[in-house]
Amino acid sequence: EVQLVESGGGLVQPGRSMKLSCAASGFTFSDYYMAWVRQAPKKGLEWVASISYEGSSTYYGDSVKGRFTISRDNAKSTLYLQMNSLRSEDTATYYCARHFSGSTTVVTLFDYWGQGVMVTVSS
Amino acid sequence: DIVMTQTPSSQAVSAGEKVTMSCKSSQSLLYSENKKNYLAWYQQKPGQSPKLLISWASTRESGVPDRFIGSGSGTDFTLTISSVQAEDLAVYYCEQYYDTPPTFGGGTKLELK
């Protein structure tokens, strides 16, 4: 059974940093692109970042580019999101998601999601 | 960025009713080389994470009941629930994965009448 379990959220002050983790199990982690998608309270979904199989390629949404860093440790089957210079508008539930792999090319379609971790940016 | 517009934003339904919801994209999601539409539907129940229901506009994921039907092509897409069940009450999001960044619609919330 595919499982994605996020951790590391909480309350943080504006301008500070926070690192999220996502522990994956039930599949071969290194065979999949992975992503972070967030959802502000009572709002819709926003793609944050994606990372390639070995971590050599990373992709970011404009709202987080230059502030957030996605990374992975395939030996630990763990995905990370380092968030720096946090702003109030970064307040959201952050979901770890697995990219769909049944395509000849990589697509930003997400077939499994974690339960999410809440990040609140406030003084 | 491709803008995804979902209508209605909410809909009150009764069990057993047929429901349709719309998703329109600001540009075509049909890739000419493979004739596939890069459009997905997700279901998010209260307090839960999104669940992938339909990919490629009309392909149901494994385990998704056949009352969920995705249709459409190009810029206009529809999710139909042929006979709504109580467990279908949720917010439904469409997503385009034709281009980066992937973008989601604002959602359609199904509520009990």
PDB file of C-alpha atoms in Angstrom:
ATOM      1  CA  GLU A   1       0.000   0.000   0.000  1.00  0.00           C
ATOM      2  CA  VAL A   2       1.365   3.391  -0.991  1.00  0.00           C
ATOM      3  CA  GLN A   3       1.816   5.682   1.990  1.00  0.00           C
ATOM      4  CA  LEU A   4       3.075   9.247   2.151  1.00  0.00           C
ATOM      5  CA  VAL A   5       3.444  10.739   5.627  1.00  0.00           C
ATOM      6  CA  GLU A   6       4.345  14.392   6.034  1.00  0.00           C
ATOM      7  CA  SER A   7       5.888  15.944   9.136  1.00  0.00           C
ATOM      8  CA  GLY A   8       7.582  19.108  10.312  1.00  0.00           C
ATOM      9  CA  GLY A   9       4.783  21.664  10.144  1.00  0.00           C
ATOM     10  CA  GLY A  10       3.647  24.110  12.789  1.00  0.00           C
ATOM     11  CA  LEU A  11       3.691  27.808  13.649  1.00  0.00           C
ATOM     12  CA  VAL A  12       6.566  29.939  12.379  1.00  0.00           C
ATOM     13  CA  GLN A  13       7.198  33.661  12.336  1.00  0.00           C
ATOM     14  CA  PRO A  14       7.373  35.635   9.102  1.00  0.00           C
ATOM     15  CA  GLY A  15      10.867  35.662   7.636  1.00  0.00           C
ATOM     16  CA  ARG A  16      11.907  32.461   9.393  1.00  0.00           C
ATOM     17  CA  SER A  17      12.536  28.993   7.954  1.00  0.00           C
ATOM     18  CA  MET A  18      10.953  25.578   8.252  1.00  0.00           C
ATOM     19  CA  LYS A  19      11.689  22.158   6.745  1.00  0.00           C
ATOM     20  CA  LEU A  20       9.012  19.640   5.851  1.00  0.00           C
ATOM     21  CA  SER A  21       9.604  15.922   5.384  1.00  0.00           C
ATOM     22  CA  CYS A  22       7.583  13.234   3.654  1.00  0.00           C
ATOM     23  CA  ALA A  23       8.293   9.586   4.391  1.00  0.00           C
ATOM     24  CA  ALA A  24       7.266   7.288   1.543  1.00  0.00           C
ATOM     25  CA  SER A  25       6.553   3.575   1.661  1.00  0.00           C
ATOM     26  CA  GLY A  26       4.821   0.886  -0.350  1.00  0.00           C
ATOM     27  CA  PHE A  27       6.582   1.659  -3.640  1.00  0.00           C
ATOM     28  CA  THR A  28      10.059   2.107  -5.069  1.00  0.00           C
ATOM     29  CA  PHE A  29      10.620   5.757  -4.202  1.00  0.00           C
ATOM     30  CA  SER A  30      13.441   6.336  -6.678  1.00  0.00           C
ATOM     31  CA  ASP A  31      11.206   5.290  -9.595  1.00  0.00           C
ATOM     32  CA  TYR A  32       8.966   8.313  -9.226  1.00  0.00           C
ATOM     33  CA  TYR A  33       9.057  12.067  -9.583  1.00  0.00           C
ATOM     34  CA  MET A  34       7.693  13.634  -6.406  1.00  0.00           C
ATOM     35  CA  ALA A  35       6.004  16.932  -5.629  1.00  0.00           C
ATOM     36  CA  TRP A  36       4.662  19.296  -3.006  1.00  0.00           C
ATOM     37  CA  VAL A  37       1.208  20.816  -3.451  1.00  0.00           C
ATOM     38  CA  ARG A  38      -0.319  23.254  -0.977  1.00  0.00           C
ATOM     39  CA  GLN A  39      -3.790  24.408  -0.027  1.00  0.00           C
ATOM     40  CA  ALA A  40      -4.399  27.649   1.832  1.00  0.00           C
ATOM     41  CA  PRO A  41      -7.245  27.528   4.393  1.00  0.00           C
ATOM     42  CA  LYS A  42     -10.601  27.203   2.636  1.00  0.00           C
ATOM     43  CA  LYS A  43      -8.869  27.698  -0.719  1.00  0.00           C
ATOM     44  CA  GLY A  44      -7.944  25.647  -3.750  1.00  0.00           C
ATOM     45  CA  LEU A  45      -4.844  23.693  -4.661  1.00  0.00           C
ATOM     46  CA  GLU A  46      -1.511  25.177  -5.744  1.00  0.00           C
ATOM     47  CA  TRP A  47       1.447  23.224  -7.078  1.00  0.00           C
ATOM     48  CA  VAL A  48       4.611  24.200  -5.230  1.00  0.00           C
ATOM     49  CA  ALA A  49       7.498  22.129  -6.556  1.00  0.00           C
ATOM     50  CA  SER A  50       8.548  18.869  -8.195  1.00  0.00           C
ATOM     51  CA  ILE A  51      11.760  16.843  -8.270  1.00  0.00           C
ATOM     52  CA  SER A  52      13.144  14.242 -10.636  1.00  0.00           C
ATOM     53  CA  TYR A  53      14.018  10.642  -9.797  1.00  0.00           C
ATOM     54  CA  GLU A  54      17.552  11.261  -8.535  1.00  0.00           C
ATOM     55  CA  GLY A  55      16.996  14.881  -7.578  1.00  0.00           C
ATOM     56  CA  SER A  56      19.079  16.325 -10.370  1.00  0.00           C
ATOM     57  CA  SER A  57      16.185  18.394 -11.745  1.00  0.00           C
ATOM     58  CA  THR A  58      13.841  20.575  -9.724  1.00  0.00           C
ATOM     59  CA  TYR A  59      10.894  22.741 -10.713  1.00  0.00           C
ATOM     60  CA  TYR A  60       9.117  25.483  -8.767  1.00  0.00           C
ATOM     61  CA  GLY A  61       6.024  27.596  -8.852  1.00  0.00           C
ATOM     62  CA  ASP A  62       6.665  31.320  -9.278  1.00  0.00           C
ATOM     63  CA  SER A  63       5.335  32.154  -5.805  1.00  0.00           C
ATOM     64  CA  VAL A  64       8.058  30.096  -4.072  1.00  0.00           C
ATOM     65  CA  LYS A  65      10.951  30.241  -6.537  1.00  0.00           C
ATOM     66  CA  GLY A  66      14.137  31.394  -4.821  1.00  0.00           C
ATOM     67  CA  ARG A  67      12.717  30.797  -1.328  1.00  0.00           C
ATOM     68  CA  PHE A  68      11.819  27.087  -1.250  1.00  0.00           C
ATOM     69  CA  THR A  69      14.033  24.099  -2.070  1.00  0.00           C
ATOM     70  CA  ILE A  70      12.750  20.612  -2.816  1.00  0.00           C
ATOM     71  CA  SER A  71      15.098  17.681  -2.280  1.00  0.00           C
ATOM     72  CA  ARG A  72      15.016  13.949  -1.727  1.00  0.00           C
ATOM     73  CA  ASP A  73      16.983  11.133  -0.109  1.00  0.00           C
ATOM     74  CA  ASN A  74      16.263   7.945  -2.027  1.00  0.00           C
ATOM     75  CA  ALA A  75      18.152   5.811   0.502  1.00  0.00           C
ATOM     76  CA  LYS A  76      15.661   6.970   3.131  1.00  0.00           C
ATOM     77  CA  SER A  77      12.655   7.164   0.777  1.00  0.00           C
ATOM     78  CA  THR A  78      12.085  10.684   2.009  1.00  0.00           C
ATOM     79  CA  LEU A  79      11.114  13.918   0.294  1.00  0.00           C
ATOM     80  CA  TYR A  80      11.888  17.334   1.746  1.00  0.00           C
ATOM     81  CA  LEU A  81      10.815  20.931   1.371  1.00  0.00           C
ATOM     82  CA  GLN A  82      13.078  23.608   2.825  1.00  0.00           C
ATOM     83  CA  MET A  83      11.102  26.819   3.171  1.00  0.00           C
ATOM     84  CA  ASN A  84      12.975  30.068   3.770  1.00  0.00           C
ATOM     85  CA  SER A  85      11.830  33.694   4.109  1.00  0.00           C
ATOM     86  CA  LEU A  86       8.348  32.536   4.946  1.00  0.00           C
ATOM     87  CA  ARG A  87       5.436  34.913   4.398  1.00  0.00           C
ATOM     88  CA  SER A  88       1.888  34.958   5.724  1.00  0.00           C
ATOM     89  CA  GLU A  89       0.662  33.907   2.289  1.00  0.00           C
ATOM     90  CA  ASP A  90       2.607  30.654   2.651  1.00  0.00           C
ATOM     91  CA  THR A  91       0.155  29.589   5.360  1.00  0.00           C
ATOM     92  CA  ALA A  92      -1.379  26.369   4.046  1.00  0.00           C
ATOM     93  CA  THR A  93      -1.637  22.632   4.332  1.00  0.00           C
ATOM     94  CA  TYR A  94       1.285  21.132   2.431  1.00  0.00           C
ATOM     95  CA  TYR A  95       0.750  17.829   0.691  1.00  0.00           C
ATOM     96  CA  CYS A  96       3.416  15.463  -0.518  1.00  0.00           C
ATOM     97  CA  ALA A  97       2.301  13.857  -3.788  1.00  0.00           C
ATOM     98  CA  ARG A  98       3.578  11.208  -6.144  1.00  0.00           C
ATOM     99  CA  HIS A  99       3.731  11.905  -9.853  1.00  0.00           C
ATOM    100  CA  PHE A 100       1.806   9.522 -12.088  1.00  0.00           C
ATOM    101  CA  SER A 101       4.218   7.261 -13.927  1.00  0.00           C
ATOM    102  CA  GLY A 102       2.066   5.497 -16.532  1.00  0.00           C
ATOM    103  CA  SER A 103       3.041   7.819 -19.330  1.00  0.00           C
ATOM    104  CA  THR A 104       5.919   7.912 -21.792  1.00  0.00           C
ATOM    105  CA  THR A 105       6.801  11.367 -20.511  1.00  0.00           C
ATOM    106  CA  VAL A 106       6.713  12.814 -17.013  1.00  0.00           C
ATOM    107  CA  VAL A 107       3.457  14.598 -16.314  1.00  0.00           C
ATOM    108  CA  THR A 108       2.388  16.727 -13.367  1.00  0.00           C
ATOM    109  CA  LEU A 109      -0.487  14.403 -12.556  1.00  0.00           C
ATOM    110  CA  PHE A 110      -0.572  13.196  -8.968  1.00  0.00           C
ATOM    111  CA  ASP A 111      -1.810   9.693  -8.206  1.00  0.00           C
ATOM    112  CA  TYR A 112      -1.142   9.504  -4.460  1.00  0.00           C
ATOM    113  CA  TRP A 113      -1.220  12.222  -1.810  1.00  0.00           C
ATOM    114  CA  GLY A 114      -0.197  12.317   1.825  1.00  0.00           C
ATOM    115  CA  GLN A 115      -2.555  13.455   4.573  1.00  0.00           C
ATOM    116  CA  GLY A 116      -0.935  16.886   4.649  1.00  0.00           C
ATOM    117  CA  VAL A 117       0.854  19.007   7.227  1.00  0.00           C
ATOM    118  CA  MET A 118      -0.236  22.466   8.313  1.00  0.00           C
ATOM    119  CA  VAL A 119       2.169  25.395   8.185  1.00  0.00           C
ATOM    120  CA  THR A 120       1.067  28.646   9.793  1.00  0.00           C
ATOM    121  CA  VAL A 121       3.158  31.759   9.238  1.00  0.00           C
ATOM    122  CA  SER A 122       2.266  34.381  11.799  1.00  0.00           C
ATOM    123  CA  SER A 123       3.866  36.636  14.364  1.00  0.00           C
TER     124      SER A 123
ATOM    125  CA  ASP B   1      -0.319  30.119 -16.881  1.00  0.00           C
ATOM    126  CA  ILE B   2      -3.364  28.168 -18.013  1.00  0.00           C
ATOM    127  CA  VAL B   3      -6.453  29.295 -16.104  1.00  0.00           C
ATOM    128  CA  MET B   4      -8.948  26.622 -15.081  1.00  0.00           C
ATOM    129  CA  THR B   5     -12.512  27.733 -14.390  1.00  0.00           C
ATOM    130  CA  GLN B   6     -14.989  25.427 -12.675  1.00  0.00           C
ATOM    131  CA  THR B   7     -18.733  25.917 -12.494  1.00  0.00           C
ATOM    132  CA  PRO B   8     -20.787  25.889 -10.428  1.00  0.00           C
ATOM    133  CA  SER B   9     -18.788  26.661  -7.286  1.00  0.00           C
ATOM    134  CA  SER B  10     -21.312  24.697  -5.244  1.00  0.00           C
ATOM    135  CA  GLN B  11     -24.269  22.485  -5.953  1.00  0.00           C
ATOM    136  CA  ALA B  12     -26.947  21.034  -3.670  1.00  0.00           C
ATOM    137  CA  VAL B  13     -27.939  17.527  -4.635  1.00  0.00           C
ATOM    138  CA  SER B  14     -30.138  14.654  -3.508  1.00  0.00           C
ATOM    139  CA  ALA B  15     -29.049  11.046  -3.326  1.00  0.00           C
ATOM    140  CA  GLY B  16     -29.711   9.265  -6.599  1.00  0.00           C
ATOM    141  CA  GLU B  17     -29.632  12.455  -8.632  1.00  0.00           C
ATOM    142  CA  LYS B  18     -27.493  12.859 -11.756  1.00  0.00           C
ATOM    143  CA  VAL B  19     -24.934  15.620 -11.368  1.00  0.00           C
ATOM    144  CA  THR B  20     -22.760  17.407 -13.895  1.00  0.00           C
ATOM    145  CA  MET B  21     -20.026  19.933 -13.287  1.00  0.00           C
ATOM    146  CA  SER B  22     -17.957  21.902 -15.733  1.00  0.00           C
ATOM    147  CA  CYS B  23     -14.284  22.736 -16.109  1.00  0.00           C
ATOM    148  CA  LYS B  24     -13.018  25.117 -18.787  1.00  0.00           C
ATOM    149  CA  SER B  25      -9.397  25.870 -19.604  1.00  0.00           C
ATOM    150  CA  SER B  26      -7.989  29.084 -21.056  1.00  0.00           C
ATOM    151  CA  GLN B  27      -6.230  27.101 -23.766  1.00  0.00           C
ATOM    152  CA  SER B  28      -6.580  23.676 -25.347  1.00  0.00           C
ATOM    153  CA  LEU B  29      -5.386  20.715 -23.313  1.00  0.00           C
ATOM    154  CA  LEU B  30      -5.415  18.388 -26.328  1.00  0.00           C
ATOM    155  CA  TYR B  31      -1.926  17.330 -27.332  1.00  0.00           C
ATOM    156  CA  SER B  32      -1.964  16.772 -31.077  1.00  0.00           C
ATOM    157  CA  GLU B  33       0.791  14.146 -31.165  1.00  0.00           C
ATOM    158  CA  ASN B  34      -0.997  11.601 -28.983  1.00  0.00           C
ATOM    159  CA  LYS B  35      -4.586  12.941 -29.162  1.00  0.00           C
ATOM    160  CA  LYS B  36      -4.772  12.983 -25.363  1.00  0.00           C
ATOM    161  CA  ASN B  37      -6.345  15.637 -23.184  1.00  0.00           C
ATOM    162  CA  TYR B  38      -4.122  16.516 -20.230  1.00  0.00           C
ATOM    163  CA  LEU B  39      -6.966  16.978 -17.750  1.00  0.00           C
ATOM    164  CA  ALA B  40      -7.567  15.301 -14.393  1.00  0.00           C
ATOM    165  CA  TRP B  41     -10.344  15.290 -11.799  1.00  0.00           C
ATOM    166  CA  TYR B  42      -9.731  14.966  -8.073  1.00  0.00           C
ATOM    167  CA  GLN B  43     -12.149  14.409  -5.201  1.00  0.00           C
ATOM    168  CA  GLN B  44     -11.460  15.940  -1.787  1.00  0.00           C
ATOM    169  CA  LYS B  45     -13.692  14.902   1.073  1.00  0.00           C
ATOM    170  CA  PRO B  46     -13.843  17.031   4.252  1.00  0.00           C
ATOM    171  CA  GLY B  47     -10.654  16.726   6.276  1.00  0.00           C
ATOM    172  CA  GLN B  48      -8.979  14.499   3.685  1.00  0.00           C
ATOM    173  CA  SER B  49      -6.366  14.886   0.995  1.00  0.00           C
ATOM    174  CA  PRO B  50      -7.303  14.956  -2.699  1.00  0.00           C
ATOM    175  CA  LYS B  51      -7.859  11.651  -4.441  1.00  0.00           C
ATOM    176  CA  LEU B  52      -7.257  11.164  -8.159  1.00  0.00           C
ATOM    177  CA  LEU B  53     -10.505  10.047  -9.825  1.00  0.00           C
ATOM    178  CA  ILE B  54      -9.960  10.552 -13.544  1.00  0.00           C
ATOM    179  CA  SER B  55      -6.949  11.213 -15.736  1.00  0.00           C
ATOM    180  CA  TRP B  56      -6.626  11.993 -19.454  1.00  0.00           C
ATOM    181  CA  ALA B  57     -10.093  13.576 -19.212  1.00  0.00           C
ATOM    182  CA  SER B  58     -11.967  10.270 -19.206  1.00  0.00           C
ATOM    183  CA  THR B  59      -9.850   7.425 -17.738  1.00  0.00           C
ATOM    184  CA  ARG B  60     -11.134   6.313 -14.360  1.00  0.00           C
ATOM    185  CA  GLU B  61      -8.515   5.293 -11.827  1.00  0.00           C
ATOM    186  CA  SER B  62      -8.588   1.775 -10.471  1.00  0.00           C
ATOM    187  CA  GLY B  63     -11.299   1.356  -7.837  1.00  0.00           C
ATOM    188  CA  VAL B  64     -13.263   4.472  -8.825  1.00  0.00           C
ATOM    189  CA  PRO B  65     -16.956   3.618  -9.220  1.00  0.00           C
ATOM    190  CA  ASP B  66     -18.286   3.707 -12.761  1.00  0.00           C
ATOM    191  CA  ARG B  67     -20.876   6.312 -11.796  1.00  0.00           C
ATOM    192  CA  PHE B  68     -18.044   8.856 -12.203  1.00  0.00           C
ATOM    193  CA  ILE B  69     -17.725   9.778 -15.867  1.00  0.00           C
ATOM    194  CA  GLY B  70     -15.276  12.246 -17.332  1.00  0.00           C
ATOM    195  CA  SER B  71     -15.822  13.721 -20.771  1.00  0.00           C
ATOM    196  CA  GLY B  72     -14.855  16.601 -23.009  1.00  0.00           C
ATOM    197  CA  SER B  73     -11.945  17.703 -25.133  1.00  0.00           C
ATOM    198  CA  GLY B  74      -9.917  20.783 -25.960  1.00  0.00           C
ATOM    199  CA  THR B  75     -11.029  23.460 -23.516  1.00  0.00           C
ATOM    200  CA  ASP B  76     -14.368  22.149 -22.222  1.00  0.00           C
ATOM    201  CA  PHE B  77     -14.655  19.258 -19.816  1.00  0.00           C
ATOM    202  CA  THR B  78     -17.374  17.699 -17.685  1.00  0.00           C
ATOM    203  CA  LEU B  79     -17.491  15.417 -14.682  1.00  0.00           C
ATOM    204  CA  THR B  80     -20.762  13.533 -14.383  1.00  0.00           C
ATOM    205  CA  ILE B  81     -21.896  11.487 -11.416  1.00  0.00           C
ATOM    206  CA  SER B  82     -24.688   9.324 -12.783  1.00  0.00           C
ATOM    207  CA  SER B  83     -26.382   8.667  -9.435  1.00  0.00           C
ATOM    208  CA  VAL B  84     -24.976  10.608  -6.491  1.00  0.00           C
ATOM    209  CA  GLN B  85     -24.351   8.700  -3.275  1.00  0.00           C
ATOM    210  CA  ALA B  86     -23.950  10.214   0.198  1.00  0.00           C
ATOM    211  CA  GLU B  87     -20.238   9.351   0.153  1.00  0.00           C
ATOM    212  CA  ASP B  88     -19.767  11.503  -2.964  1.00  0.00           C
ATOM    213  CA  LEU B  89     -20.267  14.722  -1.025  1.00  0.00           C
ATOM    214  CA  ALA B  90     -16.954  16.454  -1.497  1.00  0.00           C
ATOM    215  CA  VAL B  91     -15.161  19.181  -3.404  1.00  0.00           C
ATOM    216  CA  TYR B  92     -14.151  18.240  -6.940  1.00  0.00           C
ATOM    217  CA  TYR B  93     -11.151  19.869  -8.597  1.00  0.00           C
ATOM    218  CA  CYS B  94     -10.000  19.735 -12.184  1.00  0.00           C
ATOM    219  CA  GLU B  95      -6.317  20.076 -13.020  1.00  0.00           C
ATOM    220  CA  GLN B  96      -4.478  20.676 -16.261  1.00  0.00           C
ATOM    221  CA  TYR B  97      -1.122  18.995 -16.679  1.00  0.00           C
ATOM    222  CA  TYR B  98      -0.606  20.059 -20.288  1.00  0.00           C
ATOM    223  CA  ASP B  99       1.789  22.797 -19.301  1.00  0.00           C
ATOM    224  CA  THR B 100       3.985  23.823 -16.376  1.00  0.00           C
ATOM    225  CA  PRO B 101       2.934  25.068 -13.907  1.00  0.00           C
ATOM    226  CA  PRO B 102       0.073  22.629 -13.491  1.00  0.00           C
ATOM    227  CA  THR B 103      -3.002  24.567 -12.422  1.00  0.00           C
ATOM    228  CA  PHE B 104      -6.210  23.646 -10.664  1.00  0.00           C
ATOM    229  CA  GLY B 105      -9.718  24.943 -10.904  1.00  0.00           C
ATOM    230  CA  GLY B 106     -11.369  26.583  -7.920  1.00  0.00           C
ATOM    231  CA  GLY B 107     -13.451  23.502  -7.203  1.00  0.00           C
ATOM    232  CA  THR B 108     -17.109  22.475  -7.197  1.00  0.00           C
ATOM    233  CA  LYS B 109     -18.530  21.611  -3.791  1.00  0.00           C
ATOM    234  CA  LEU B 110     -21.310  19.040  -3.694  1.00  0.00           C
ATOM    235  CA  GLU B 111     -23.660  19.470  -0.770  1.00  0.00           C
ATOM    236  CA  LEU B 112     -26.794  17.686   0.391  1.00  0.00           C
ATOM    237  CA  LYS B 113     -30.082  19.306  -0.573  1.00  0.00           C
TER     238      LYS B 113
END
